[in-house]
Amino acid sequence: MTVPVVEYGDAERIIVDHLAGLLDPDDCTVGVGVPHDWTPASLPHVQVQLDGTPSLVHPIVARATVRIVARAGTTTAAKRLADKTLGVLLGTPPPAGVASIQAMTGLLPARDSETRAELASFTVRVNLRGRVAD
């Protein structure tokens, strides 16, 4: 008897691709990490980072925590971009492979001491659907 192998997908990559398709590329860039040449004078950037998968209901769902960090030249611009990104994640149907996206922490402003970028971050829970591997 063969036991099926269940996979859940990469929450970080799924959210990057989802946001890249929904946020205006003239307003910001989206990616895992920060572009190596990014500065506060650059186009604002939405950084997507997996904070872990603290909960697993195998084989149904993996609950991943994803942190979104908006980087911009001003606090207002960073908060505005983070708020818009949160609205997009919660206000649109979830992407393929995702059962739901739920808010966890609200906006938290900060400053990156290295780049002097203004930041605004939040976290969401991404509930990844289990699927039988090919």
C-alpha atoms as a printed R data frame, in Angstrom:
    type eleno elety resid chain resno       x      y       z
1   ATOM     1    CA   MET     A     1   0.000  0.000   0.000
2   ATOM     2    CA   THR     A     2   1.319  3.439  -0.967
3   ATOM     3    CA   VAL     A     3   0.829  6.242   1.517
4   ATOM     4    CA   PRO     A     4   0.112  9.580  -0.164
5   ATOM     5    CA   VAL     A     5   2.555 12.392   0.550
6   ATOM     6    CA   VAL     A     6   0.894 15.701   1.437
7   ATOM     7    CA   GLU     A     7   2.499 19.065   0.576
8   ATOM     8    CA   TYR     A     8   1.412 22.554   1.592
9   ATOM     9    CA   GLY     A     9   3.174 25.030  -0.669
10  ATOM    10    CA   ASP     A    10   5.522 27.909   0.090
11  ATOM    11    CA   ALA     A    11   3.474 30.603   1.866
12  ATOM    12    CA   GLU     A    12   6.132 33.255   1.235
13  ATOM    13    CA   ARG     A    13   6.245 32.637  -2.531
14  ATOM    14    CA   ILE     A    14   2.457 32.299  -2.806
15  ATOM    15    CA   ILE     A    15   1.916 35.672  -1.096
16  ATOM    16    CA   VAL     A    16   4.632 37.410  -3.160
17  ATOM    17    CA   ASP     A    17   3.044 36.200  -6.401
18  ATOM    18    CA   HIS     A    18  -0.456 37.085  -5.162
19  ATOM    19    CA   LEU     A    19   0.517 40.631  -4.146
20  ATOM    20    CA   ALA     A    20   2.564 41.195  -7.315
21  ATOM    21    CA   GLY     A    21  -0.599 40.499  -9.294
22  ATOM    22    CA   LEU     A    22  -2.766 42.834  -7.204
23  ATOM    23    CA   LEU     A    23  -0.567 45.826  -6.296
24  ATOM    24    CA   ASP     A    24   0.228 48.427  -8.971
25  ATOM    25    CA   PRO     A    25   3.859 47.960 -10.138
26  ATOM    26    CA   ASP     A    26   4.052 51.746 -10.634
27  ATOM    27    CA   ASP     A    27   3.385 52.200  -6.882
28  ATOM    28    CA   CYS     A    28   5.732 49.596  -5.368
29  ATOM    29    CA   THR     A    29   7.839 46.499  -5.855
30  ATOM    30    CA   VAL     A    30   7.114 43.190  -4.096
31  ATOM    31    CA   GLY     A    31   9.514 40.424  -3.148
32  ATOM    32    CA   VAL     A    32  11.072 38.119  -0.623
33  ATOM    33    CA   GLY     A    33  13.657 40.224   1.160
34  ATOM    34    CA   VAL     A    34  14.768 43.681   0.040
35  ATOM    35    CA   PRO     A    35  16.420 44.476  -3.306
36  ATOM    36    CA   HIS     A    36  20.184 44.891  -2.714
37  ATOM    37    CA   ASP     A    37  20.209 48.400  -4.202
38  ATOM    38    CA   TRP     A    38  17.037 49.667  -2.476
39  ATOM    39    CA   THR     A    39  17.202 53.101  -0.792
40  ATOM    40    CA   PRO     A    40  14.519 55.375   0.716
41  ATOM    41    CA   ALA     A    41  14.583 57.299  -2.589
42  ATOM    42    CA   SER     A    42  13.608 54.121  -4.497
43  ATOM    43    CA   LEU     A    43  10.084 53.052  -5.333
44  ATOM    44    CA   PRO     A    44   8.454 51.775  -2.099
45  ATOM    45    CA   HIS     A    45   8.915 48.065  -1.519
46  ATOM    46    CA   VAL     A    46   6.702 45.374   0.039
47  ATOM    47    CA   GLN     A    47   8.843 42.704   1.687
48  ATOM    48    CA   VAL     A    48   7.245 39.309   2.354
49  ATOM    49    CA   GLN     A    49   8.820 37.107   5.025
50  ATOM    50    CA   LEU     A    50   7.785 33.733   6.424
51  ATOM    51    CA   ASP     A    51   7.879 33.889  10.224
52  ATOM    52    CA   GLY     A    52   7.237 30.161  10.560
53  ATOM    53    CA   THR     A    53   4.544 27.528  10.469
54  ATOM    54    CA   PRO     A    54   3.605 27.182  14.125
55  ATOM    55    CA   SER     A    55   0.545 25.029  13.598
56  ATOM    56    CA   LEU     A    56  -0.191 22.020  11.433
57  ATOM    57    CA   VAL     A    57  -3.442 20.074  11.127
58  ATOM    58    CA   HIS     A    58  -2.033 17.326   8.927
59  ATOM    59    CA   PRO     A    59  -3.120 16.561   6.212
60  ATOM    60    CA   ILE     A    60  -5.675 19.342   6.002
61  ATOM    61    CA   VAL     A    61  -3.951 22.679   6.618
62  ATOM    62    CA   ALA     A    62  -0.664 24.299   7.630
63  ATOM    63    CA   ARG     A    63  -1.019 27.647   9.396
64  ATOM    64    CA   ALA     A    64   1.892 29.848   8.369
65  ATOM    65    CA   THR     A    65   2.671 33.256   9.848
66  ATOM    66    CA   VAL     A    66   3.748 35.750   7.185
67  ATOM    67    CA   ARG     A    67   5.187 39.181   7.990
68  ATOM    68    CA   ILE     A    68   4.708 42.010   5.514
69  ATOM    69    CA   VAL     A    69   7.060 44.991   5.759
70  ATOM    70    CA   ALA     A    70   6.364 48.104   3.684
71  ATOM    71    CA   ARG     A    71   9.479 50.224   3.083
72  ATOM    72    CA   ALA     A    72   9.255 53.820   1.926
73  ATOM    73    CA   GLY     A    73  10.907 57.213   2.226
74  ATOM    74    CA   THR     A    74   8.362 58.559   4.743
75  ATOM    75    CA   THR     A    75   6.405 57.122   7.657
76  ATOM    76    CA   THR     A    76   3.122 58.158   6.055
77  ATOM    77    CA   ALA     A    77   3.979 56.423   2.763
78  ATOM    78    CA   ALA     A    78   5.086 53.231   4.546
79  ATOM    79    CA   LYS     A    79   1.918 53.108   6.667
80  ATOM    80    CA   ARG     A    80  -0.285 53.851   3.658
81  ATOM    81    CA   LEU     A    81   1.344 51.058   1.624
82  ATOM    82    CA   ALA     A    82   1.135 48.561   4.501
83  ATOM    83    CA   ASP     A    83  -2.521 49.424   5.073
84  ATOM    84    CA   LYS     A    84  -3.303 49.009   1.373
85  ATOM    85    CA   THR     A    85  -1.451 45.682   1.281
86  ATOM    86    CA   LEU     A    86  -3.328 44.404   4.323
87  ATOM    87    CA   GLY     A    87  -6.609 45.448   2.698
88  ATOM    88    CA   VAL     A    88  -5.686 43.594  -0.492
89  ATOM    89    CA   LEU     A    89  -4.790 40.422   1.399
90  ATOM    90    CA   LEU     A    90  -7.964 40.444   3.491
91  ATOM    91    CA   GLY     A    91 -10.341 41.874   0.889
92  ATOM    92    CA   THR     A    92  -9.664 39.640  -2.114
93  ATOM    93    CA   PRO     A    93 -10.206 35.900  -2.590
94  ATOM    94    CA   PRO     A    94  -7.178 33.911  -1.418
95  ATOM    95    CA   PRO     A    95  -4.793 32.563  -4.068
96  ATOM    96    CA   ALA     A    96  -4.702 28.936  -5.185
97  ATOM    97    CA   GLY     A    97  -3.499 26.618  -2.447
98  ATOM    98    CA   VAL     A    98  -4.656 28.934   0.334
99  ATOM    99    CA   ALA     A    99  -7.824 28.265   2.328
100 ATOM   100    CA   SER     A   100  -7.871 31.701   3.979
101 ATOM   101    CA   ILE     A   101  -5.806 34.660   5.135
102 ATOM   102    CA   GLN     A   102  -6.453 36.173   8.566
103 ATOM   103    CA   ALA     A   103  -5.092 39.308  10.262
104 ATOM   104    CA   MET     A   104  -2.780 38.734  13.213
105 ATOM   105    CA   THR     A   105  -0.955 41.920  14.215
106 ATOM   106    CA   GLY     A   106  -1.895 45.427  13.143
107 ATOM   107    CA   LEU     A   107   0.424 48.026  11.636
108 ATOM   108    CA   LEU     A   108   3.663 48.638  13.486
109 ATOM   109    CA   PRO     A   109   5.762 51.609  12.286
110 ATOM   110    CA   ALA     A   110   9.558 51.557  12.668
111 ATOM   111    CA   ARG     A   111  12.771 52.784  11.048
112 ATOM   112    CA   ASP     A   112  15.551 50.711   9.491
113 ATOM   113    CA   SER     A   113  18.733 52.063  11.094
114 ATOM   114    CA   GLU     A   114  20.924 50.792   8.220
115 ATOM   115    CA   THR     A   115  19.032 52.225   5.246
116 ATOM   116    CA   ARG     A   116  17.094 54.957   7.138
117 ATOM   117    CA   ALA     A   117  13.945 53.587   5.491
118 ATOM   118    CA   GLU     A   118  10.606 54.167   7.150
119 ATOM   119    CA   LEU     A   119   8.833 50.861   7.769
120 ATOM   120    CA   ALA     A   120   5.344 49.659   8.579
121 ATOM   121    CA   SER     A   121   4.783 45.963   9.197
122 ATOM   122    CA   PHE     A   122   1.971 43.560  10.054
123 ATOM   123    CA   THR     A   123   1.474 39.817  10.168
124 ATOM   124    CA   VAL     A   124  -1.169 37.526   8.721
125 ATOM   125    CA   ARG     A   125  -1.954 33.865   9.143
126 ATOM   126    CA   VAL     A   126  -1.921 32.044   5.818
127 ATOM   127    CA   ASN     A   127  -3.872 28.786   6.001
128 ATOM   128    CA   LEU     A   128  -2.309 26.562   3.343
129 ATOM   129    CA   ARG     A   129  -4.403 23.718   1.953
130 ATOM   130    CA   GLY     A   130  -2.780 20.296   2.026
131 ATOM   131    CA   ARG     A   131  -2.545 18.570  -1.341
132 ATOM   132    CA   VAL     A   132  -1.363 15.156  -2.391
133 ATOM   133    CA   ALA     A   133   2.065 15.414  -4.032
134 ATOM   134    CA   ASP     A   134   2.446 14.351  -7.652
